[in-house]
mmCIF file with all atom_site columns, C-alpha atoms in Angstrom:
data_model
loop_
_atom_site.group_PDB
_atom_site.id
_atom_site.type_symbol
_atom_site.label_atom_id
_atom_site.label_alt_id
_atom_site.label_comp_id
_atom_site.label_asym_id
_atom_site.label_entity_id
_atom_site.label_seq_id
_atom_site.pdbx_PDB_ins_code
_atom_site.Cartn_x
_atom_site.Cartn_y
_atom_site.Cartn_z
_atom_site.occupancy
_atom_site.B_iso_or_equiv
_atom_site.pdbx_formal_charge
_atom_site.auth_seq_id
_atom_site.auth_comp_id
_atom_site.auth_asym_id
_atom_site.auth_atom_id
_atom_site.pdbx_PDB_model_num
ATOM 1   C CA . MET E 1 1   ? 0.009  0.009  0.128   1.00 87.00 ? 1   MET E CA 1
ATOM 2   C CA . VAL E 1 2   ? 1.206  3.500  -1.034  1.00 89.00 ? 2   VAL E CA 1
ATOM 3   C CA . ILE E 1 3   ? 1.132  6.254  1.825   1.00 87.00 ? 3   ILE E CA 1
ATOM 4   C CA . GLU E 1 4   ? 2.028  9.901  0.827   1.00 85.00 ? 4   GLU E CA 1
ATOM 5   C CA . ASN E 1 5   ? 4.356  12.012 2.932   1.00 80.00 ? 5   ASN E CA 1
ATOM 6   C CA . ALA E 1 6   ? 4.764  10.076 5.803   1.00 82.00 ? 6   ALA E CA 1
ATOM 7   C CA . TYR E 1 7   ? 7.450  7.557  7.222   1.00 82.00 ? 7   TYR E CA 1
ATOM 8   C CA . LEU E 1 8   ? 10.159 9.919  6.713   1.00 83.00 ? 8   LEU E CA 1
ATOM 9   C CA . GLU E 1 9   ? 12.544 8.312  9.021   1.00 87.00 ? 9   GLU E CA 1
ATOM 10  C CA . ASP E 1 10  ? 11.959 5.335  7.054   1.00 89.00 ? 10  ASP E CA 1
ATOM 11  C CA . ILE E 1 11  ? 12.983 6.903  3.766   1.00 87.00 ? 11  ILE E CA 1
ATOM 12  C CA . GLN E 1 12  ? 16.021 8.323  5.350   1.00 86.00 ? 12  GLN E CA 1
ATOM 13  C CA . ARG E 1 13  ? 16.993 4.689  6.900   1.00 86.00 ? 13  ARG E CA 1
ATOM 14  C CA . ILE E 1 14  ? 16.113 2.754  3.719   1.00 88.00 ? 14  ILE E CA 1
ATOM 15  C CA . TRP E 1 15  ? 18.423 5.498  1.640   1.00 85.00 ? 15  TRP E CA 1
ATOM 16  C CA . LYS E 1 16  ? 21.015 4.957  4.287   1.00 84.00 ? 16  LYS E CA 1
ATOM 17  C CA . GLU E 1 17  ? 21.260 1.105  4.350   1.00 85.00 ? 17  GLU E CA 1
ATOM 18  C CA . ASN E 1 18  ? 20.495 0.645  0.770   1.00 79.00 ? 18  ASN E CA 1
ATOM 19  C CA . ASN E 1 19  ? 21.973 3.344  -1.493  1.00 72.00 ? 19  ASN E CA 1
ATOM 20  C CA . SER E 1 20  ? 24.300 2.218  -4.116  1.00 67.00 ? 20  SER E CA 1
ATOM 21  C CA . GLY E 1 21  ? 26.016 5.555  -4.700  1.00 70.00 ? 21  GLY E CA 1
ATOM 22  C CA . TYR E 1 22  ? 23.261 6.494  -7.547  1.00 71.00 ? 22  TYR E CA 1
ATOM 23  C CA . ILE E 1 23  ? 21.575 9.214  -4.925  1.00 75.00 ? 23  ILE E CA 1
ATOM 24  C CA . SER E 1 24  ? 23.895 11.648 -2.771  1.00 78.00 ? 24  SER E CA 1
ATOM 25  C CA . TYR E 1 25  ? 22.865 12.387 0.616   1.00 77.00 ? 25  TYR E CA 1
ATOM 26  C CA . GLU E 1 26  ? 22.314 16.227 -0.199  1.00 80.00 ? 26  GLU E CA 1
ATOM 27  C CA . SER E 1 27  ? 19.809 15.113 -3.050  1.00 79.00 ? 27  SER E CA 1
ATOM 28  C CA . ASN E 1 28  ? 18.239 12.643 -0.508  1.00 77.00 ? 28  ASN E CA 1
ATOM 29  C CA . GLN E 1 29  ? 17.850 15.377 2.147   1.00 79.00 ? 29  GLN E CA 1
ATOM 30  C CA . MET E 1 30  ? 16.453 17.781 -0.362  1.00 78.00 ? 30  MET E CA 1
ATOM 31  C CA . ALA E 1 31  ? 13.857 15.073 -1.255  1.00 79.00 ? 31  ALA E CA 1
ATOM 32  C CA . VAL E 1 32  ? 12.541 14.754 2.190   1.00 75.00 ? 32  VAL E CA 1
ATOM 33  C CA . LYS E 1 33  ? 12.474 18.476 3.057   1.00 80.00 ? 33  LYS E CA 1
ATOM 34  C CA . ASP E 1 34  ? 11.514 20.165 -0.163  1.00 82.00 ? 34  ASP E CA 1
ATOM 35  C CA . GLU E 1 35  ? 7.603  21.258 -0.099  1.00 82.00 ? 35  GLU E CA 1
ATOM 36  C CA . LYS E 1 36  ? 7.229  20.458 -3.877  1.00 84.00 ? 36  LYS E CA 1
ATOM 37  C CA . MET E 1 37  ? 8.492  16.866 -3.407  1.00 91.00 ? 37  MET E CA 1
ATOM 38  C CA . LYS E 1 38  ? 6.099  14.075 -2.726  1.00 92.00 ? 38  LYS E CA 1
ATOM 39  C CA . GLN E 1 39  ? 7.112  11.244 -0.662  1.00 92.00 ? 39  GLN E CA 1
ATOM 40  C CA . LEU E 1 40  ? 5.496  7.813  -1.386  1.00 94.00 ? 40  LEU E CA 1
ATOM 41  C CA . VAL E 1 41  ? 6.015  4.773  0.984   1.00 94.00 ? 41  VAL E CA 1
ATOM 42  C CA . TRP E 1 42  ? 5.116  1.097  0.064   1.00 95.00 ? 42  TRP E CA 1
ATOM 43  C CA . ARG E 1 43  ? 4.234  -0.549 3.378   1.00 95.00 ? 43  ARG E CA 1
ATOM 44  C CA . GLU E 1 44  ? 2.874  -3.875 3.936   1.00 94.00 ? 44  GLU E CA 1
ATOM 45  C CA . ASN E 1 45  ? 2.305  -5.534 7.495   1.00 93.00 ? 45  ASN E CA 1
ATOM 46  C CA . ASN E 1 46  ? 3.562  -2.244 9.239   1.00 93.00 ? 46  ASN E CA 1
ATOM 47  C CA . THR E 1 47  ? 6.953  -2.483 7.305   1.00 94.00 ? 47  THR E CA 1
ATOM 48  C CA . THR E 1 48  ? 8.299  0.021  5.179   1.00 94.00 ? 48  THR E CA 1
ATOM 49  C CA . MET E 1 49  ? 9.855  -1.741 2.402   1.00 95.00 ? 49  MET E CA 1
ATOM 50  C CA . ALA E 1 50  ? 10.371 0.682  -0.149  1.00 95.00 ? 50  ALA E CA 1
ATOM 51  C CA . TYR E 1 51  ? 9.920  4.727  -1.348  1.00 93.00 ? 51  TYR E CA 1
ATOM 52  C CA . ALA E 1 52  ? 9.904  6.951  -4.327  1.00 94.00 ? 52  ALA E CA 1
ATOM 53  C CA . ILE E 1 53  ? 9.948  10.850 -4.177  1.00 93.00 ? 53  ILE E CA 1
ATOM 54  C CA . VAL E 1 54  ? 8.396  12.790 -7.125  1.00 96.00 ? 54  VAL E CA 1
ATOM 55  C CA . TYR E 1 55  ? 8.838  16.466 -7.901  1.00 94.00 ? 55  TYR E CA 1
ATOM 56  C CA . LEU E 1 56  ? 6.181  18.593 -9.267  1.00 93.00 ? 56  LEU E CA 1
ATOM 57  C CA . GLY E 1 57  ? 8.415  21.442 -10.812 1.00 91.00 ? 57  GLY E CA 1
ATOM 58  C CA . ARG E 1 58  ? 9.452  22.122 -14.285 1.00 93.00 ? 58  ARG E CA 1
ATOM 59  C CA . ASP E 1 59  ? 12.797 22.917 -12.838 1.00 92.00 ? 59  ASP E CA 1
ATOM 60  C CA . PHE E 1 60  ? 13.616 19.344 -11.979 1.00 90.00 ? 60  PHE E CA 1
ATOM 61  C CA . CYS E 1 61  ? 16.820 19.410 -14.343 1.00 90.00 ? 61  CYS E CA 1
ATOM 62  C CA . GLU E 1 62  ? 18.423 22.498 -12.839 1.00 89.00 ? 62  GLU E CA 1
ATOM 63  C CA . LYS E 1 63  ? 17.267 21.570 -9.346  1.00 85.00 ? 63  LYS E CA 1
ATOM 64  C CA . ASP E 1 64  ? 18.840 18.034 -9.728  1.00 83.00 ? 64  ASP E CA 1
ATOM 65  C CA . GLY E 1 65  ? 22.043 19.589 -11.446 1.00 83.00 ? 65  GLY E CA 1
ATOM 66  C CA . TYR E 1 66  ? 21.449 17.843 -15.095 1.00 86.00 ? 66  TYR E CA 1
ATOM 67  C CA . PRO E 1 67  ? 21.423 19.252 -18.366 1.00 89.00 ? 67  PRO E CA 1
ATOM 68  C CA . ASN E 1 68  ? 18.104 20.277 -19.772 1.00 92.00 ? 68  ASN E CA 1
ATOM 69  C CA . ARG E 1 69  ? 17.655 19.257 -23.303 1.00 92.00 ? 69  ARG E CA 1
ATOM 70  C CA . ILE E 1 70  ? 14.079 18.936 -23.143 1.00 93.00 ? 70  ILE E CA 1
ATOM 71  C CA . GLU E 1 71  ? 12.458 21.061 -25.884 1.00 89.00 ? 71  GLU E CA 1
ATOM 72  C CA . ASN E 1 72  ? 9.011  22.502 -25.389 1.00 90.00 ? 72  ASN E CA 1
ATOM 73  C CA . MET E 1 73  ? 8.788  21.430 -21.636 1.00 92.00 ? 73  MET E CA 1
ATOM 74  C CA . PRO E 1 74  ? 5.195  20.477 -21.002 1.00 94.00 ? 74  PRO E CA 1
ATOM 75  C CA . GLU E 1 75  ? 3.240  22.404 -18.390 1.00 94.00 ? 75  GLU E CA 1
ATOM 76  C CA . LYS E 1 76  ? 2.095  19.151 -16.420 1.00 96.00 ? 76  LYS E CA 1
ATOM 77  C CA . VAL E 1 77  ? 5.235  17.236 -15.334 1.00 96.00 ? 77  VAL E CA 1
ATOM 78  C CA . ALA E 1 78  ? 6.227  14.939 -12.635 1.00 96.00 ? 78  ALA E CA 1
ATOM 79  C CA . TYR E 1 79  ? 9.791  13.860 -11.978 1.00 96.00 ? 79  TYR E CA 1
ATOM 80  C CA . ILE E 1 80  ? 10.883 10.941 -10.264 1.00 96.00 ? 80  ILE E CA 1
ATOM 81  C CA . TRP E 1 81  ? 13.619 11.770 -8.132  1.00 93.00 ? 81  TRP E CA 1
ATOM 82  C CA . GLU E 1 82  ? 14.475 8.820  -6.470  1.00 91.00 ? 82  GLU E CA 1
ATOM 83  C CA . ILE E 1 83  ? 13.146 5.122  -5.991  1.00 93.00 ? 83  ILE E CA 1
ATOM 84  C CA . VAL E 1 84  ? 15.030 3.090  -3.221  1.00 91.00 ? 84  VAL E CA 1
ATOM 85  C CA . THR E 1 85  ? 13.999 -0.475 -2.356  1.00 93.00 ? 85  THR E CA 1
ATOM 86  C CA . ASP E 1 86  ? 15.072 -1.949 0.885   1.00 94.00 ? 86  ASP E CA 1
ATOM 87  C CA . LYS E 1 87  ? 17.731 -4.738 0.101   1.00 92.00 ? 87  LYS E CA 1
ATOM 88  C CA . ARG E 1 88  ? 15.583 -7.266 1.806   1.00 93.00 ? 88  ARG E CA 1
ATOM 89  C CA . TYR E 1 89  ? 12.608 -7.013 -0.646  1.00 94.00 ? 89  TYR E CA 1
ATOM 90  C CA . ILE E 1 90  ? 14.618 -6.347 -4.003  1.00 92.00 ? 90  ILE E CA 1
ATOM 91  C CA . GLY E 1 91  ? 13.005 -8.903 -6.804  1.00 92.00 ? 91  GLY E CA 1
ATOM 92  C CA . LYS E 1 92  ? 9.516  -8.614 -5.179  1.00 95.00 ? 92  LYS E CA 1
ATOM 93  C CA . GLY E 1 93  ? 8.087  -5.982 -7.553  1.00 95.00 ? 93  GLY E CA 1
ATOM 94  C CA . ILE E 1 94  ? 7.849  -3.192 -5.071  1.00 96.00 ? 94  ILE E CA 1
ATOM 95  C CA . ALA E 1 95  ? 9.654  -0.617 -7.275  1.00 96.00 ? 95  ALA E CA 1
ATOM 96  C CA . ASN E 1 96  ? 7.160  -1.742 -10.135 1.00 96.00 ? 96  ASN E CA 1
ATOM 97  C CA . LYS E 1 97  ? 4.160  -1.051 -8.055  1.00 96.00 ? 97  LYS E CA 1
ATOM 98  C CA . LEU E 1 98  ? 5.508  2.455  -7.115  1.00 96.00 ? 98  LEU E CA 1
ATOM 99  C CA . ILE E 1 99  ? 5.938  3.300  -10.665 1.00 97.00 ? 99  ILE E CA 1
ATOM 100 C CA . GLU E 1 100 ? 2.704  2.276  -11.768 1.00 97.00 ? 100 GLU E CA 1
ATOM 101 C CA . HIS E 1 101 ? 1.203  4.161  -8.775  1.00 96.00 ? 101 HIS E CA 1
ATOM 102 C CA . ILE E 1 102 ? 3.056  7.291  -9.774  1.00 97.00 ? 102 ILE E CA 1
ATOM 103 C CA . ILE E 1 103 ? 1.845  6.618  -13.629 1.00 97.00 ? 103 ILE E CA 1
ATOM 104 C CA . ASP E 1 104 ? -1.795 6.298  -12.266 1.00 96.00 ? 104 ASP E CA 1
ATOM 105 C CA . GLU E 1 105 ? -1.349 9.193  -10.021 1.00 96.00 ? 105 GLU E CA 1
ATOM 106 C CA . TYR E 1 106 ? -0.172 11.383 -12.603 1.00 96.00 ? 106 TYR E CA 1
ATOM 107 C CA . LYS E 1 107 ? -2.136 10.930 -15.752 1.00 96.00 ? 107 LYS E CA 1
ATOM 108 C CA . GLY E 1 108 ? -2.022 13.559 -18.087 1.00 96.00 ? 108 GLY E CA 1
ATOM 109 C CA . PHE E 1 109 ? 1.478  14.467 -16.819 1.00 97.00 ? 109 PHE E CA 1
ATOM 110 C CA . SER E 1 110 ? 4.863  14.013 -18.756 1.00 97.00 ? 110 SER E CA 1
ATOM 111 C CA . ILE E 1 111 ? 6.615  11.827 -16.161 1.00 98.00 ? 111 ILE E CA 1
ATOM 112 C CA . TYR E 1 112 ? 10.495 11.878 -16.279 1.00 97.00 ? 112 TYR E CA 1
ATOM 113 C CA . SER E 1 113 ? 13.279 10.099 -14.801 1.00 96.00 ? 113 SER E CA 1
ATOM 114 C CA . CYS E 1 114 ? 17.040 10.404 -14.747 1.00 94.00 ? 114 CYS E CA 1
ATOM 115 C CA . ILE E 1 115 ? 18.751 6.895  -14.545 1.00 93.00 ? 115 ILE E CA 1
ATOM 116 C CA . ASP E 1 116 ? 22.398 6.256  -14.081 1.00 90.00 ? 116 ASP E CA 1
ATOM 117 C CA . LEU E 1 117 ? 23.014 3.581  -17.170 1.00 92.00 ? 117 LEU E CA 1
ATOM 118 C CA . SER E 1 118 ? 25.142 1.530  -15.185 1.00 90.00 ? 118 SER E CA 1
ATOM 119 C CA . ASN E 1 119 ? 21.873 1.008  -12.994 1.00 90.00 ? 119 ASN E CA 1
ATOM 120 C CA . ILE E 1 120 ? 20.433 -1.806 -15.319 1.00 93.00 ? 120 ILE E CA 1
ATOM 121 C CA . PRO E 1 121 ? 17.636 -2.919 -12.842 1.00 93.00 ? 121 PRO E CA 1
ATOM 122 C CA . SER E 1 122 ? 16.418 0.831  -12.774 1.00 94.00 ? 122 SER E CA 1
ATOM 123 C CA . LEU E 1 123 ? 16.909 1.069  -16.415 1.00 96.00 ? 123 LEU E CA 1
ATOM 124 C CA . LYS E 1 124 ? 14.976 -2.067 -17.191 1.00 96.00 ? 124 LYS E CA 1
ATOM 125 C CA . LEU E 1 125 ? 12.025 -0.949 -14.704 1.00 97.00 ? 125 LEU E CA 1
ATOM 126 C CA . HIS E 1 126 ? 11.405 2.174  -16.297 1.00 97.00 ? 126 HIS E CA 1
ATOM 127 C CA . LYS E 1 127 ? 11.617 0.683  -19.918 1.00 98.00 ? 127 LYS E CA 1
ATOM 128 C CA . LYS E 1 128 ? 9.167  -2.230 -18.781 1.00 97.00 ? 128 LYS E CA 1
ATOM 129 C CA . ASN E 1 129 ? 6.643  0.788  -17.799 1.00 98.00 ? 129 ASN E CA 1
ATOM 130 C CA . GLY E 1 130 ? 6.922  2.645  -20.971 1.00 98.00 ? 130 GLY E CA 1
ATOM 131 C CA . PHE E 1 131 ? 9.550  5.132  -20.331 1.00 98.00 ? 131 PHE E CA 1
ATOM 132 C CA . LYS E 1 132 ? 11.870 6.122  -23.498 1.00 98.00 ? 132 LYS E CA 1
ATOM 133 C CA . ILE E 1 133 ? 15.079 7.770  -23.574 1.00 97.00 ? 133 ILE E CA 1
ATOM 134 C CA . LEU E 1 134 ? 15.027 11.356 -24.556 1.00 96.00 ? 134 LEU E CA 1
ATOM 135 C CA . TYR E 1 135 ? 18.806 11.959 -24.342 1.00 95.00 ? 135 TYR E CA 1
ATOM 136 C CA . GLU E 1 136 ? 21.904 10.685 -22.767 1.00 95.00 ? 136 GLU E CA 1
ATOM 137 C CA . PHE E 1 137 ? 24.524 12.989 -20.907 1.00 92.00 ? 137 PHE E CA 1
ATOM 138 C CA . GLU E 1 138 ? 27.830 12.240 -18.783 1.00 89.00 ? 138 GLU E CA 1
ATOM 139 C CA . GLU E 1 139 ? 27.781 13.424 -15.202 1.00 77.00 ? 139 GLU E CA 1
ATOM 140 C CA . LYS E 1 140 ? 30.839 15.307 -14.560 1.00 68.00 ? 140 LYS E CA 1
ATOM 141 C CA . ASP E 1 141 ? 31.215 13.864 -10.779 1.00 64.00 ? 141 ASP E CA 1
ATOM 142 C CA . ASN E 1 142 ? 33.750 11.483 -8.944  1.00 54.00 ? 142 ASN E CA 1
ATOM 143 C CA . ASN E 1 143 ? 33.015 8.685  -11.627 1.00 63.00 ? 143 ASN E CA 1
ATOM 144 C CA . SER E 1 144 ? 31.910 10.511 -14.485 1.00 65.00 ? 144 SER E CA 1
ATOM 145 C CA . SER E 1 145 ? 28.943 8.391  -15.313 1.00 83.00 ? 145 SER E CA 1
ATOM 146 C CA . LEU E 1 146 ? 26.441 8.039  -18.471 1.00 91.00 ? 146 LEU E CA 1
ATOM 147 C CA . HIS E 1 147 ? 23.093 8.744  -17.710 1.00 91.00 ? 147 HIS E CA 1
ATOM 148 C CA . ALA E 1 148 ? 19.721 8.980  -19.460 1.00 95.00 ? 148 ALA E CA 1
ATOM 149 C CA . MET E 1 149 ? 16.587 11.124 -19.229 1.00 96.00 ? 149 MET E CA 1
ATOM 150 C CA . MET E 1 150 ? 13.866 9.237  -19.631 1.00 97.00 ? 150 MET E CA 1
ATOM 151 C CA . VAL E 1 151 ? 10.069 10.284 -20.416 1.00 97.00 ? 151 VAL E CA 1
ATOM 152 C CA . LYS E 1 152 ? 6.731  8.541  -20.510 1.00 97.00 ? 152 LYS E CA 1
ATOM 153 C CA . THR E 1 153 ? 4.219  10.657 -21.727 1.00 93.00 ? 153 THR E CA 1
ATOM 154 C CA . ASN E 1 154 ? 0.955  9.818  -19.592 1.00 79.00 ? 154 ASN E CA 1
#
């Protein structure tokens, strides 16, 4: 079951215990404190198993520090800031349920997500749910990783 804007301590715990280096501490802190961010947690049997953060602003590229190569930015956008599943529950379809919830919740929106291309499970998850690569870029950070900005027109 998805619960919105609650269990922020669980979000931070899951990020800390399960982050594989794709999401910075600063980015995670912004995600739980920014009023334009919607926190979604997946809970079963009183246990938080995964979470997703959705940002509802057209300035998501700039806010997340990515190049904006989106022509004719739609008025209604939702940006998947992060999705993280607790290691104990990976492979049980929970991240897929969160993406399906986001797609249902934001009908009529263009839904964007930026994926590190070395994160194969996330790339497969997004493609499975109809996301298409809009453009690729290299992030100039410590490891200069290749990313893809993906979109699903809903």
